Coordinates of N, CA, C and O in Angstrom, one line a residue:
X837 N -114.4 -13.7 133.4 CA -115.5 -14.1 134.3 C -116.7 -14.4 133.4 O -117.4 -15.4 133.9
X838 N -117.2 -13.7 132.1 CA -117.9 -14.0 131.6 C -118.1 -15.3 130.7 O -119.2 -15.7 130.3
X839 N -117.0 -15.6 130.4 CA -116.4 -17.2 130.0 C -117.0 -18.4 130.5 O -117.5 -19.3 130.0
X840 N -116.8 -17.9 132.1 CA -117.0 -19.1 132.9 C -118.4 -19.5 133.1 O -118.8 -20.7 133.3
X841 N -119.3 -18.4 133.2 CA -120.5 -18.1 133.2 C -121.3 -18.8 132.6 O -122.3 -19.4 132.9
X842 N -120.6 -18.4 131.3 CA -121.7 -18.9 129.9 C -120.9 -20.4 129.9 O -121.6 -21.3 129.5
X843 N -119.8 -20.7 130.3 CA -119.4 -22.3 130.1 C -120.3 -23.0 131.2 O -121.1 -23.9 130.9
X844 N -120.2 -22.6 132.3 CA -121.2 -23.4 133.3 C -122.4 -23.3 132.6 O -122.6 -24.5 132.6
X845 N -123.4 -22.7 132.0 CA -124.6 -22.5 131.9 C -124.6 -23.7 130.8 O -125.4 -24.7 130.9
X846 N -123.7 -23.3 129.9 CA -123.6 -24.3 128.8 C -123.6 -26.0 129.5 O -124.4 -27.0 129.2
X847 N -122.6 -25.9 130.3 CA -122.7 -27.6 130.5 C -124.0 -27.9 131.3 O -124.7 -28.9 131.0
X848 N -124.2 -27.0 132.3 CA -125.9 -27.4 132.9 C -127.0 -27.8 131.8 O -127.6 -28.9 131.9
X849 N -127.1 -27.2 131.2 CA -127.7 -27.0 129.9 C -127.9 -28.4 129.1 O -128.9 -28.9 128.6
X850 N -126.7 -28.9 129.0 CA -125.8 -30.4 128.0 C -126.3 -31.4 129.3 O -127.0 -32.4 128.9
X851 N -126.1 -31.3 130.4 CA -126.3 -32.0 131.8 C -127.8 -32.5 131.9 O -128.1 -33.6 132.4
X852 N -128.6 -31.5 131.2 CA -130.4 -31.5 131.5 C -130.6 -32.2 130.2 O -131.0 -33.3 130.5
X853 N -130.4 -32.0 128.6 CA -130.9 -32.8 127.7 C -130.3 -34.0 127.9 O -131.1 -34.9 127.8
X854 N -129.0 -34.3 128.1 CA -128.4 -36.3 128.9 C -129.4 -36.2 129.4 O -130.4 -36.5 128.7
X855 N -129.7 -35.9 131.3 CA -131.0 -36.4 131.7 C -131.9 -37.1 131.3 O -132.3 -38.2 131.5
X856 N -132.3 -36.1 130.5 CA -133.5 -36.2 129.8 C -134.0 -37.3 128.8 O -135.2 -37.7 128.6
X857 N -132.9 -37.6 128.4 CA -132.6 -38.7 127.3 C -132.4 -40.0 128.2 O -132.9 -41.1 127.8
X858 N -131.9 -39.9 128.9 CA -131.6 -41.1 129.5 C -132.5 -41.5 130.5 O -132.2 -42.6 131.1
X859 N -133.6 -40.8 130.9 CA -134.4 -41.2 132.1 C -136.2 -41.8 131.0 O -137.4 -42.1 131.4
X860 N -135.6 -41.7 129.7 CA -136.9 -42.3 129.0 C -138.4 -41.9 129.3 O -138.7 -41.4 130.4
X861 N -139.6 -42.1 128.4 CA -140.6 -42.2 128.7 C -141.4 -43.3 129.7 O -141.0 -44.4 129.8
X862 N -142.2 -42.9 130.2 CA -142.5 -43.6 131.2 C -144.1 -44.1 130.7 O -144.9 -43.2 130.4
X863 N -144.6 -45.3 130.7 CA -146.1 -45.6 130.7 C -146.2 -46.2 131.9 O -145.3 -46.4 132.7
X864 N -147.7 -46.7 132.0 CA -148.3 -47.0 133.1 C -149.3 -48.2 133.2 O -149.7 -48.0 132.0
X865 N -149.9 -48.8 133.4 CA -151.3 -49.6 133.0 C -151.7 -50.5 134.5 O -150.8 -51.0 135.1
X866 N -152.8 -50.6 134.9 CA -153.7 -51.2 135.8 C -153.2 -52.8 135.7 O -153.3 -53.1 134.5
X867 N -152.9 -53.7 136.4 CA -153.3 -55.0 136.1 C -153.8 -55.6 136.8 O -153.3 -56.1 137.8
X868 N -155.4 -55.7 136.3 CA -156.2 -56.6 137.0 C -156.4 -57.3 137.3 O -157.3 -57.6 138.1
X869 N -155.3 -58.5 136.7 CA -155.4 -59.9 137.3 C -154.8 -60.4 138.6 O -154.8 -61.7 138.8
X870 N -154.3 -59.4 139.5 CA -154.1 -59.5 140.3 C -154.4 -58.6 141.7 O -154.7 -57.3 141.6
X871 N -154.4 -59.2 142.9 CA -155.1 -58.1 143.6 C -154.0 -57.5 144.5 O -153.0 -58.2 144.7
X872 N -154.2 -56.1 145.2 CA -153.2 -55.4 146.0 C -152.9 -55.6 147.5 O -152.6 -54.7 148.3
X873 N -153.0 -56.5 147.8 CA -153.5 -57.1 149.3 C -151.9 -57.4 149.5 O -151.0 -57.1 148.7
X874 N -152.0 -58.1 150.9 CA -150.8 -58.7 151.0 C -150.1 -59.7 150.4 O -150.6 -60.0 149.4
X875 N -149.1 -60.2 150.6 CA -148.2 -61.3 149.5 C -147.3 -61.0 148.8 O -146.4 -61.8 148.7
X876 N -147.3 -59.5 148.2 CA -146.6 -58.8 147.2 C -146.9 -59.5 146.2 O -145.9 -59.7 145.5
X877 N -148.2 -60.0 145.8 CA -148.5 -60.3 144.1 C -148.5 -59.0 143.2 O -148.4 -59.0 141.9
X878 N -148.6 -58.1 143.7 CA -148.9 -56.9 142.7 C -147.5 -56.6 142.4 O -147.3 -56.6 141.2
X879 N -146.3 -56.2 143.1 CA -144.7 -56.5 143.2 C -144.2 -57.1 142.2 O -143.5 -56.7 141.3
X880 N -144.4 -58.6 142.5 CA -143.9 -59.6 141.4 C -144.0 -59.8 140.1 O -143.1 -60.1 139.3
X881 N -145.8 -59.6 139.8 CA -146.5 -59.4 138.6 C -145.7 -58.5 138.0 O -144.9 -58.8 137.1
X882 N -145.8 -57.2 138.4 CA -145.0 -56.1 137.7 C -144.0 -56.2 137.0 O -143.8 -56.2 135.8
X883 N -143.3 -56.4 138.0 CA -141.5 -57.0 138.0 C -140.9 -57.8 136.8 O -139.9 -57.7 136.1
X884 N -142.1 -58.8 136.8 CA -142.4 -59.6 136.0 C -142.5 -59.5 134.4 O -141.7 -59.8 133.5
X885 N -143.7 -58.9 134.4 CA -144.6 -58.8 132.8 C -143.5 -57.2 132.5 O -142.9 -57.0 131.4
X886 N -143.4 -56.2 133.6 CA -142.9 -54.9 132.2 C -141.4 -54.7 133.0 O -140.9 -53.6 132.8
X887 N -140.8 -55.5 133.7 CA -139.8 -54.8 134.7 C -139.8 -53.9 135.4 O -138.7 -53.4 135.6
X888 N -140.9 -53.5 136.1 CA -141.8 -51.9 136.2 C -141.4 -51.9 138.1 O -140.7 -52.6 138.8
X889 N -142.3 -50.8 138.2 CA -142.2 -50.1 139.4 C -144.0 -50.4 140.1 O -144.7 -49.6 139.5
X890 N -144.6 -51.1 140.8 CA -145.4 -51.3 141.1 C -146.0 -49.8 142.1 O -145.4 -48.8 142.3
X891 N -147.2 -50.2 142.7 CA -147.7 -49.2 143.2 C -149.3 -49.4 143.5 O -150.0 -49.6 142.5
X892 N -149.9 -49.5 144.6 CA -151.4 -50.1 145.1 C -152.0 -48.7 145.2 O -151.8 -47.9 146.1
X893 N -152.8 -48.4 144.2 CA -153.5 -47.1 144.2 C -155.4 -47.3 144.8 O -155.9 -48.4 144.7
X894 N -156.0 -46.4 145.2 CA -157.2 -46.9 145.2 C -158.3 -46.1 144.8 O -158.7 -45.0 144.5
X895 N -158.6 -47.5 144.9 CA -159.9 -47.2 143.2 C -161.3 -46.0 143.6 O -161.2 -45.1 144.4
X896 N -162.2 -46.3 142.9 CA -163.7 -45.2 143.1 C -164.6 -46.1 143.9 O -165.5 -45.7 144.6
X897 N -164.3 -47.8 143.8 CA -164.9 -48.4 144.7 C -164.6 -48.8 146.0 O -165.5 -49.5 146.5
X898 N -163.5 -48.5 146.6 CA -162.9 -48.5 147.8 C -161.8 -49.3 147.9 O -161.0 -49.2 148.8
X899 N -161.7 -50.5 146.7 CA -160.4 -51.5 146.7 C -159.2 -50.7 146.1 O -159.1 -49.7 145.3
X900 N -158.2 -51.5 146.7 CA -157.0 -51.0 145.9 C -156.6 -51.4 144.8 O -156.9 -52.6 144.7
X901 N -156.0 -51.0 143.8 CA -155.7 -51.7 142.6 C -154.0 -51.9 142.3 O -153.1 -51.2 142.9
X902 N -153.7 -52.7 141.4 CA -152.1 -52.7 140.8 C -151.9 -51.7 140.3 O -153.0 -51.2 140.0
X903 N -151.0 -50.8 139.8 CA -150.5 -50.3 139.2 C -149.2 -50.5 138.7 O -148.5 -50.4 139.8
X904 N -148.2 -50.8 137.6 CA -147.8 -50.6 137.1 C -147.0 -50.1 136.3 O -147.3 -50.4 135.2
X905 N -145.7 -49.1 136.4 CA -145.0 -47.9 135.8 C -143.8 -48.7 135.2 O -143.3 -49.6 136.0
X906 N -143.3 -48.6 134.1 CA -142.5 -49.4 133.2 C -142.3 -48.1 132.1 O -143.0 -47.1 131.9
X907 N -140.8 -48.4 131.3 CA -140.2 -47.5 130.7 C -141.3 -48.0 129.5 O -142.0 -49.1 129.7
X908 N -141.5 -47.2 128.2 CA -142.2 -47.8 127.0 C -141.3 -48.0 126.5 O -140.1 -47.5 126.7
X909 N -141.8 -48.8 125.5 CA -141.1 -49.4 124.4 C -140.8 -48.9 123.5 O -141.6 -48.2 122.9
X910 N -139.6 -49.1 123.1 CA -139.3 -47.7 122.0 C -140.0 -47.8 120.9 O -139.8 -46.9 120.1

């Protein structure tokens, strides 16, 4: 019984550093040359320039902005 225990824990274990390795670092960056309104330019841009995950966050002045999430470069 105690075998199995410490084997499962072990592979969970092996399970979490793969994860971990394989889901990479993540950066982020604003791009302002486009605005977050309708159209999905903020989408495309993204997609585009880092392969990324877009996202309309909003700002301290009341507009929304691009955002940008893309794996870094190794």
């Amino acid at each position: 019984m105690t075998k199995s225990i410490l084997c499962a824990v072990f592979i969970i274990l092996i399970l979490g550093v793969m994860a971990n390795e394989i889901q990479g670092n993540k950066c982020g960056e604003v791009l302002p040359q486009v605005d977050c309104g309708g159209g999905g330019a903020c989408g495309a841009l993204c997609r585009q320039l880092k392969h990324g995950i877009p996202q309309c966050l909003p700002t301290s002045n009341g507009k929304l902005a691009c955002y940008c999430t893309y794996l870094c470069p190794p």
